mmCIF file of C-alpha atoms and ligand atoms in Angstrom:
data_model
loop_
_atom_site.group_PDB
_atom_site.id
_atom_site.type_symbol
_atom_site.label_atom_id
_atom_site.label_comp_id
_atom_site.label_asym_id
_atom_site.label_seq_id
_atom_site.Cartn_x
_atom_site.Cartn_y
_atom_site.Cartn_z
ATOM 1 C CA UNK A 1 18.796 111.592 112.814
ATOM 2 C CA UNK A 2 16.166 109.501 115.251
ATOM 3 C CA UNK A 3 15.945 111.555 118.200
ATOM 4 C CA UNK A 4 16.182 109.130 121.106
ATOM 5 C CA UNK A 5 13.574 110.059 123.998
ATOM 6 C CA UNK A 6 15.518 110.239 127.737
ATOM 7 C CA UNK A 7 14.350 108.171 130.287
ATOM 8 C CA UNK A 8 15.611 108.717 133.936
ATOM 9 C CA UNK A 9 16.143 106.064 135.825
ATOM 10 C CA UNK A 10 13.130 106.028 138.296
ATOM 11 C CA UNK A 11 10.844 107.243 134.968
ATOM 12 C CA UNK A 12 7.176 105.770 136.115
ATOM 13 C CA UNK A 13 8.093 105.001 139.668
ATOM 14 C CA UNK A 14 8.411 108.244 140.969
ATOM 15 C CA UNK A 15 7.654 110.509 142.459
ATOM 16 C CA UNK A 16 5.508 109.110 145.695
ATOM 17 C CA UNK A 17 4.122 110.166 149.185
ATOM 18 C CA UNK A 18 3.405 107.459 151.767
ATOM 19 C CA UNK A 19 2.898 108.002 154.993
ATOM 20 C CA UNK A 20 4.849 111.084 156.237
ATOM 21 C CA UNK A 21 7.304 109.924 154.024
ATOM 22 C CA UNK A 22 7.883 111.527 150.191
ATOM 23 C CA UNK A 23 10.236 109.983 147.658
ATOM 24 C CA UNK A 24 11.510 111.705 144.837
ATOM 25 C CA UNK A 25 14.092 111.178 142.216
ATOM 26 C CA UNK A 26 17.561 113.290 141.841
ATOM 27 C CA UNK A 27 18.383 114.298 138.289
ATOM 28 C CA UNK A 28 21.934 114.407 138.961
ATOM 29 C CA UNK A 29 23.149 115.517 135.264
ATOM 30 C CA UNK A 30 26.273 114.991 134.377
ATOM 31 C CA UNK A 31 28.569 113.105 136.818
ATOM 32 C CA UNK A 32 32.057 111.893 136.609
ATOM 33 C CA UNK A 33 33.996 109.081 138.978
ATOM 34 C CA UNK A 34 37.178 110.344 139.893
ATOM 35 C CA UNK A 35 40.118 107.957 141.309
ATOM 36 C CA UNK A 36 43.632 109.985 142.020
ATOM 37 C CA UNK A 37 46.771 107.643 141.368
ATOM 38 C CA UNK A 38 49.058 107.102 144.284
ATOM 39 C CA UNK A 39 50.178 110.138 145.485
ATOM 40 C CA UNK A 40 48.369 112.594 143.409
ATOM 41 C CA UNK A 41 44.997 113.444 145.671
ATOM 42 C CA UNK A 42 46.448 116.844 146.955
ATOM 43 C CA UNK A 43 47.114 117.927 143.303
ATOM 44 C CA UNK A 44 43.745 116.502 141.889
ATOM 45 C CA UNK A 45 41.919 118.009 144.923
ATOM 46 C CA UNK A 46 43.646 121.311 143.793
ATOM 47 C CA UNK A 47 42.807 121.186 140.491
ATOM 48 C CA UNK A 48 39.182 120.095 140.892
ATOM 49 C CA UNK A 49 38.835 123.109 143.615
ATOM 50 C CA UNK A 50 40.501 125.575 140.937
ATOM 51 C CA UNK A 51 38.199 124.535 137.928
ATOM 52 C CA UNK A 52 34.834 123.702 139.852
ATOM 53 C CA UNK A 53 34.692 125.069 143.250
ATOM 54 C CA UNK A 54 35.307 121.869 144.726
ATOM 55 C CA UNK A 55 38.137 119.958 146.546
ATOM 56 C CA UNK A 56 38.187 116.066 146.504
ATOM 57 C CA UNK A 57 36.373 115.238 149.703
ATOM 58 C CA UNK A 58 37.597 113.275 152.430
ATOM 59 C CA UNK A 59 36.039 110.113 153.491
ATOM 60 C CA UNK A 60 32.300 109.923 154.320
ATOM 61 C CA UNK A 61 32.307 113.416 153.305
ATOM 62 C CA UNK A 62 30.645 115.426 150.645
ATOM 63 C CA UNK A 63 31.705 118.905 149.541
ATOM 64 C CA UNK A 64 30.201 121.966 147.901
ATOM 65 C CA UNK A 65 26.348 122.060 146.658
ATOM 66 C CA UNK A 66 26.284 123.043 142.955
ATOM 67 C CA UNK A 67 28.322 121.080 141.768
ATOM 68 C CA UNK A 68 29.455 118.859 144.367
ATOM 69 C CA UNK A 69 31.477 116.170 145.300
ATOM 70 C CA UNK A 70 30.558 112.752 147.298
ATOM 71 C CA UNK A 71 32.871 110.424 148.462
ATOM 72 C CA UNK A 72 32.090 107.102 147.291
ATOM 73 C CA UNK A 73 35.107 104.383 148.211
ATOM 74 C CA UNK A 74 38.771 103.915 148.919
ATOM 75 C CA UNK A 75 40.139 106.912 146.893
ATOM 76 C CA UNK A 76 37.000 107.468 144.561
ATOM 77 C CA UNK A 77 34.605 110.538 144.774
ATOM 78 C CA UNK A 78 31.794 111.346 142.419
ATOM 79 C CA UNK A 79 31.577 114.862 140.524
ATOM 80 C CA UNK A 80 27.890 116.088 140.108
ATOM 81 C CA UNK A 81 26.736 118.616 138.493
ATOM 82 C CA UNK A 82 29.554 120.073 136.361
ATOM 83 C CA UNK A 83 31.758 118.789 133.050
ATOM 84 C CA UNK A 84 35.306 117.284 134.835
ATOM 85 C CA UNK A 85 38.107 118.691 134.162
ATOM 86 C CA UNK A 86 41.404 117.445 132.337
ATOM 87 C CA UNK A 87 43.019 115.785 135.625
ATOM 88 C CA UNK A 88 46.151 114.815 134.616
ATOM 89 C CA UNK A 89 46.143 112.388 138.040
ATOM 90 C CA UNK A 90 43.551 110.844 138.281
ATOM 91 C CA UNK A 91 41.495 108.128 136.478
ATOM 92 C CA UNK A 92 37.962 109.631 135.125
ATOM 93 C CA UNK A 93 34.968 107.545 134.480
ATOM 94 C CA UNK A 94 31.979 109.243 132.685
ATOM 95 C CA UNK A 95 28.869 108.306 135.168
ATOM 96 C CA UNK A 96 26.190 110.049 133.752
ATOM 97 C CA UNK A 97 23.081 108.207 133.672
ATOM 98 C CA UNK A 98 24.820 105.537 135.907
ATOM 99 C CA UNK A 99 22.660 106.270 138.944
ATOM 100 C CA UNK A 100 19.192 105.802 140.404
ATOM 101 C CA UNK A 101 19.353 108.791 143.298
ATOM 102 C CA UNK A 102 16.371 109.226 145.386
ATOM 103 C CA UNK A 103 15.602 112.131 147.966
ATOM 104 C CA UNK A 104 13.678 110.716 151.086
ATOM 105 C CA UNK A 105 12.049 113.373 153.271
ATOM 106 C CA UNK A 106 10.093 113.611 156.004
ATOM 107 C CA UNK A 107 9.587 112.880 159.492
ATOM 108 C CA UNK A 108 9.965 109.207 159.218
ATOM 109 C CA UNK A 109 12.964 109.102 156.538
ATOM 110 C CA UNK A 110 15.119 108.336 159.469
ATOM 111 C CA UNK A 111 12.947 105.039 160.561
ATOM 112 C CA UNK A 112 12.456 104.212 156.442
ATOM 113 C CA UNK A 113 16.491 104.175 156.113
ATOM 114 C CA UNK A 114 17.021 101.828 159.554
ATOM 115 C CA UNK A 115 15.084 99.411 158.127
ATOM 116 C CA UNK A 116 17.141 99.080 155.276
ATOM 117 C CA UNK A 117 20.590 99.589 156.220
ATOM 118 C CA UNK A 118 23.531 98.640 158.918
ATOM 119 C CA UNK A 119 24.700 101.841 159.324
ATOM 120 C CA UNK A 120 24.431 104.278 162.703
ATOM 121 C CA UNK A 121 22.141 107.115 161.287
ATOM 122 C CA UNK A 122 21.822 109.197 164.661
ATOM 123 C CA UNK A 123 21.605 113.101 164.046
ATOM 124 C CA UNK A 124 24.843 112.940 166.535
ATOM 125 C CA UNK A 125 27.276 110.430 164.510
ATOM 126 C CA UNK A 126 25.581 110.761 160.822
ATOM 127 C CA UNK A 127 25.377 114.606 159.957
ATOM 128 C CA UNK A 128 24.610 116.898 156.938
ATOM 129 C CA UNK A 129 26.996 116.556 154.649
ATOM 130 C CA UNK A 130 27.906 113.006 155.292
ATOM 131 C CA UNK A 131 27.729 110.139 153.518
ATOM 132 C CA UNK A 132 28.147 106.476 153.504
ATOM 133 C CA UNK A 133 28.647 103.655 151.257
ATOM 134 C CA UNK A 134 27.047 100.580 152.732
ATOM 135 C CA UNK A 135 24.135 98.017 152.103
ATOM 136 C CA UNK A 136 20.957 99.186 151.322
ATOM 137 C CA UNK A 137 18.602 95.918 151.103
ATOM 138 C CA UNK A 138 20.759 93.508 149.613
ATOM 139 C CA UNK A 139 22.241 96.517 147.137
ATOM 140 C CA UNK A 140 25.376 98.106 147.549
ATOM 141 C CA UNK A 141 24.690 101.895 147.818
ATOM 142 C CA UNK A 142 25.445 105.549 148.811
ATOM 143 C CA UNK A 143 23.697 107.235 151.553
ATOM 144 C CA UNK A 144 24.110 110.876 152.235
ATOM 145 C CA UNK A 145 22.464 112.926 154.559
ATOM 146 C CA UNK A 146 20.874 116.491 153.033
ATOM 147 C CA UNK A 147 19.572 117.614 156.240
ATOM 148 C CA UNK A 148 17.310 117.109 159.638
ATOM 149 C CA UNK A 149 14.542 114.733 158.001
ATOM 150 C CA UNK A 150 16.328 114.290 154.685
ATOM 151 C CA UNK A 151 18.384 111.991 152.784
ATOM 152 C CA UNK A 152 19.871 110.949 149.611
ATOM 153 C CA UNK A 153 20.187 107.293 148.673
ATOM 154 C CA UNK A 154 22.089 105.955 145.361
ATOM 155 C CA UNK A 155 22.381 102.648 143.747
ATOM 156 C CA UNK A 156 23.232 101.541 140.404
ATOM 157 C CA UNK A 157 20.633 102.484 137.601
ATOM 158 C CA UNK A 158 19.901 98.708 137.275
ATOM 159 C CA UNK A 159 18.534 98.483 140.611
ATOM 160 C CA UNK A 160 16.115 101.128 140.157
ATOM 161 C CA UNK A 161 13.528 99.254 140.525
ATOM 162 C CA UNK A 162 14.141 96.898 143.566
ATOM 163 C CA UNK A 163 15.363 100.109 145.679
ATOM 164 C CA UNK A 164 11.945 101.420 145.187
ATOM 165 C CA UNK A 165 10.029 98.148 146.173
ATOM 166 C CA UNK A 166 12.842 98.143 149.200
ATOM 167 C CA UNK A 167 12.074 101.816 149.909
ATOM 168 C CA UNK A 168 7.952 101.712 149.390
ATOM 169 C CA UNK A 169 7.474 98.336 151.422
ATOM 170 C CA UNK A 170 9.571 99.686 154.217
ATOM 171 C CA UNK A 171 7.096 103.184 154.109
ATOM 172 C CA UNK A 172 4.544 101.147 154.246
ATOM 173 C CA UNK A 173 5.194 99.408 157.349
ATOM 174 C CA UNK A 174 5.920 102.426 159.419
ATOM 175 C CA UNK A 175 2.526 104.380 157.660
ATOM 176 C CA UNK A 176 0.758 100.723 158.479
ATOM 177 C CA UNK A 177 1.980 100.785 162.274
ATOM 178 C CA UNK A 178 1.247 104.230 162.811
ATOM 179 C CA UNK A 179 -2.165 103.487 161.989
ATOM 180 C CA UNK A 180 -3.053 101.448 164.091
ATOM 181 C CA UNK A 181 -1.369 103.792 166.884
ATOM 182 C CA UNK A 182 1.511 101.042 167.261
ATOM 183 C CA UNK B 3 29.647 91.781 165.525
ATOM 184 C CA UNK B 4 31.608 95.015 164.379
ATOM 185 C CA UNK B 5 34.766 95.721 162.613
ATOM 186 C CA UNK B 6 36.430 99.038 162.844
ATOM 187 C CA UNK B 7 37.006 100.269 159.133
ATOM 188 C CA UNK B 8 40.239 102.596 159.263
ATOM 189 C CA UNK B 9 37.969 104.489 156.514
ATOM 190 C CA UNK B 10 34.952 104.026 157.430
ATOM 191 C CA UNK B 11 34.628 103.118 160.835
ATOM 192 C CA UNK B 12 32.478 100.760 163.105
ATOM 193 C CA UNK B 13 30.545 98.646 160.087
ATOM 194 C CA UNK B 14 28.260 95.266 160.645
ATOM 195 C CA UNK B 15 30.063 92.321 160.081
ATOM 196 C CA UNK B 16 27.533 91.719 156.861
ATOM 197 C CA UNK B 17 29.400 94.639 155.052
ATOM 198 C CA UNK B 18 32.875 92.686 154.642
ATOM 199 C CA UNK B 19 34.005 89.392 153.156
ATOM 200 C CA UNK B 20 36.255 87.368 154.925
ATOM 201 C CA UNK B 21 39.322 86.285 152.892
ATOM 202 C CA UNK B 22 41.743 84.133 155.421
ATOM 203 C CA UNK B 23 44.722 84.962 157.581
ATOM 204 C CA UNK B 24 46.627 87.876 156.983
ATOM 205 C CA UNK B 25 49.850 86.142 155.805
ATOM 206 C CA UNK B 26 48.756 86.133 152.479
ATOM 207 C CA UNK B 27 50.354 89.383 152.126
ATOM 208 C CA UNK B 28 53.793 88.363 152.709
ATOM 209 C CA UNK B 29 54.190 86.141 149.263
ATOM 210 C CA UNK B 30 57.332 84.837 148.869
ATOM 211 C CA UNK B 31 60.101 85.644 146.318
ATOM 212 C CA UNK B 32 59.037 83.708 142.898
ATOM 213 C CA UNK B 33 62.690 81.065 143.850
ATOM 214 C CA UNK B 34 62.135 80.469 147.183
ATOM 215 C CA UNK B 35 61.638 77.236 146.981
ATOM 216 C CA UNK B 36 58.298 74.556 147.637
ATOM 217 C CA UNK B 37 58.500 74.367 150.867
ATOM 218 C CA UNK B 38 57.764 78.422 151.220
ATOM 219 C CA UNK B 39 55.198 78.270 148.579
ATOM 220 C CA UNK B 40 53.390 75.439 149.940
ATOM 221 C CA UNK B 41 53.697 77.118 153.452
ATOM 222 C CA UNK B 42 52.362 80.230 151.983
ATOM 223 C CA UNK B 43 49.328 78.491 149.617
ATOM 224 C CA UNK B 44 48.432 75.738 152.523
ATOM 225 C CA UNK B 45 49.817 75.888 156.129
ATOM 226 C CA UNK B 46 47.440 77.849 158.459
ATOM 227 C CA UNK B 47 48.341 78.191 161.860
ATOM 228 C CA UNK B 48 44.977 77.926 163.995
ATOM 229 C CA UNK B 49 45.051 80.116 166.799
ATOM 230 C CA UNK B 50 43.935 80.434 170.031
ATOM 231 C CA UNK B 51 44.004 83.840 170.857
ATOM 232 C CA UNK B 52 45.312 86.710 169.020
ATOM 233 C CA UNK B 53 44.890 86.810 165.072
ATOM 234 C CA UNK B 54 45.122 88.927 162.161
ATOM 235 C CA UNK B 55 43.134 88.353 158.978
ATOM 236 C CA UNK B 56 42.239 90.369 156.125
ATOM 237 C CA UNK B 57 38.884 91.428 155.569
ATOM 238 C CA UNK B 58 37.401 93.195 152.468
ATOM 239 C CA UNK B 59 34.803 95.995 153.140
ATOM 240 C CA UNK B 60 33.082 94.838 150.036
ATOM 241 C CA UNK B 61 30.172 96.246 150.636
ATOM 242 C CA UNK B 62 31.441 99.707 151.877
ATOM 243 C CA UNK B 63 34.505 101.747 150.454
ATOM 244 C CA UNK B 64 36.140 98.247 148.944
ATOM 245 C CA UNK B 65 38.974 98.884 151.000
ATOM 246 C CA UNK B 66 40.933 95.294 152.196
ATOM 247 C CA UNK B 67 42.448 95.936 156.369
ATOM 248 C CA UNK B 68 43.663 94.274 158.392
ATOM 249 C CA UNK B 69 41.852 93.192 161.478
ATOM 250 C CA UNK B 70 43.332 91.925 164.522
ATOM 251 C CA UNK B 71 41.333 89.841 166.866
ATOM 252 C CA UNK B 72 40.921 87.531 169.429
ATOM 253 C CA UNK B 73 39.301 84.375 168.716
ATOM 254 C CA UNK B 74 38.746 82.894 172.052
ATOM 255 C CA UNK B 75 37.007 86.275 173.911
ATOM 256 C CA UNK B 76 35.759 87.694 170.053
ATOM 257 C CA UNK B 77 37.482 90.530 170.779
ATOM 258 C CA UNK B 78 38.415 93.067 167.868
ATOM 259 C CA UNK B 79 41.202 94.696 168.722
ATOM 260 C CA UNK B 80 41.751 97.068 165.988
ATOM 261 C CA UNK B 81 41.928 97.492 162.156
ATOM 262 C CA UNK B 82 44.331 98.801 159.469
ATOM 263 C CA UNK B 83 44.739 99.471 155.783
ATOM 264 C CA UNK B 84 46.388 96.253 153.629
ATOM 265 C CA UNK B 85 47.915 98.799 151.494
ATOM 266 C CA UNK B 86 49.490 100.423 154.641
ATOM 267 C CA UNK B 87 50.471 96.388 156.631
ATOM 268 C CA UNK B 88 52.400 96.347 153.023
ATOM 269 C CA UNK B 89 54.111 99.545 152.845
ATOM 270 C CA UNK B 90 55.503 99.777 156.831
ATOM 271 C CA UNK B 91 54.952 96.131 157.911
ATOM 272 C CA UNK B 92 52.497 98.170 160.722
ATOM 273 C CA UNK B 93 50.616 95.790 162.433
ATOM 274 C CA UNK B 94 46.822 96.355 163.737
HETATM 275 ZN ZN1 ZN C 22 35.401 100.900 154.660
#
């Protein structure tokens, strides 16, 4: 049998330092959408915490680290890291290689994402752990926060590309300013 | 201008679509008759004041609410869930 070559998403585009800014790409391995039917997100939530580790988050939240779980819509969450399990309530989607995820760190990954995006990322009102769906550019996309000076951003695998033209342009501006001492 | 997300929370305006006035979810029975329907399908009141309209956060958690305003001072007043207007007949 042909053994087909895998090709993540950002293959060629990352990874990339500009500024004080570094970009690289999340191999996210397997991941799952999971949508509870009415009524069933307690028991899912159980079930998911019994066979992975982790509940069903609430909104704008993530929960666990290896796997985890990110919110991502009106009763949806994403699995990462780790096979699904049966869930007799909910609807399961097979995501894997869905996803374009890119890490942003650095001192200026905070000024990179305002550029970009509509939503309030203060330390105060957006903090580790959560996450947002939103508009990043003209994309529809996640946004999660991993920590002081880093983030996680997701779009669909198609948009690959124009997330890291959105992402580079926008650290090159800031690097550009600070250059010349603003 | 901002609209309170009951999931979400405060979101730019630019994240939603704007579908029309929230009487679209009260459909009437299939037999009650053409004046209803075309009441329901046509006839907008246009008010000055206090509305409610139903807003899809399209480009957030792709929930639809429904937001209550004012459209003379542009105040939002507050938001709810479609799914929960339906279910209790709440209102924002
Ligand atoms: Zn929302």
């Amino acid at each position: 049998m042909v053994k087909l070559i895998a090709k993540s998403p950002c293959a060629g585009l990352l990874p990339k330092t500009i500024g004080t800014v570094t970009l690289t790409e999340i191999d996210a391995g397997r991941m799952t959408l999971v949508a509870p039917f009415a009524g069933q997100k307690k028991s899912v939530s159980d079930a998911l915490k019994s066979s992975i580790g982790v509940g069903f988050p609430a909104p704008n939240r993530t929960s666990g680290t290896t796997p985890r779980a990110v919110w991502c819509g009106r009763g949806q969450a994403l699995i990462i890291g780790a096979d699904c399990p049966d869930l007799e309530g909910a609807a399961c989607v097979d995501h894997s290689d869905a996803w374009a995820i890119v890490q942003i760190d650095g001192a200026d990954a905070t000024a990179l994402l305002a550029r970009l995006t509509p939503i309030d990322l203060r330390a105060s009102t957006f903090k580790r752990g959560h996450t947002a769906r939103t508009l990043i550019g003209h994309m529809t996309g996640g946004i999660t926060r991993l920590g002081v000076q880093s983030f996680e951003v997701m779009v669909m695998r198609s948009m690959a590309a124009t997330l890291m033209h959105d992402l580079t342009q926008a650290a090159q501006n800031i690097a550009a300013r600070a250059d010349v001492g603003d | 201008m901002r609209l309170p997300c009951p999931l979400c929370g405060d979101r730019d305006r630019r994240e939603f679509y704007y579908q029309g006035h929230a009487v679209m979810l009260e459909r009437p029975l299939r037999d009650a008759g053409a004046n209803a329907w075309d009441d329901y399908l046509h006839n907008r009141d246009n008010p000055a004041g206090e509305t409610r309209d139903l807003w899809h956060h399209e480009a957030g958690c792709g929930a639809w609410i429904v937001v209550t305003r004012n459209t003379v001072t542009h105040e939002v007043l507050g938001a709810i869930l479609a799914e929960n207007a339906k279910k209790t007949g709440a209102q924002a």
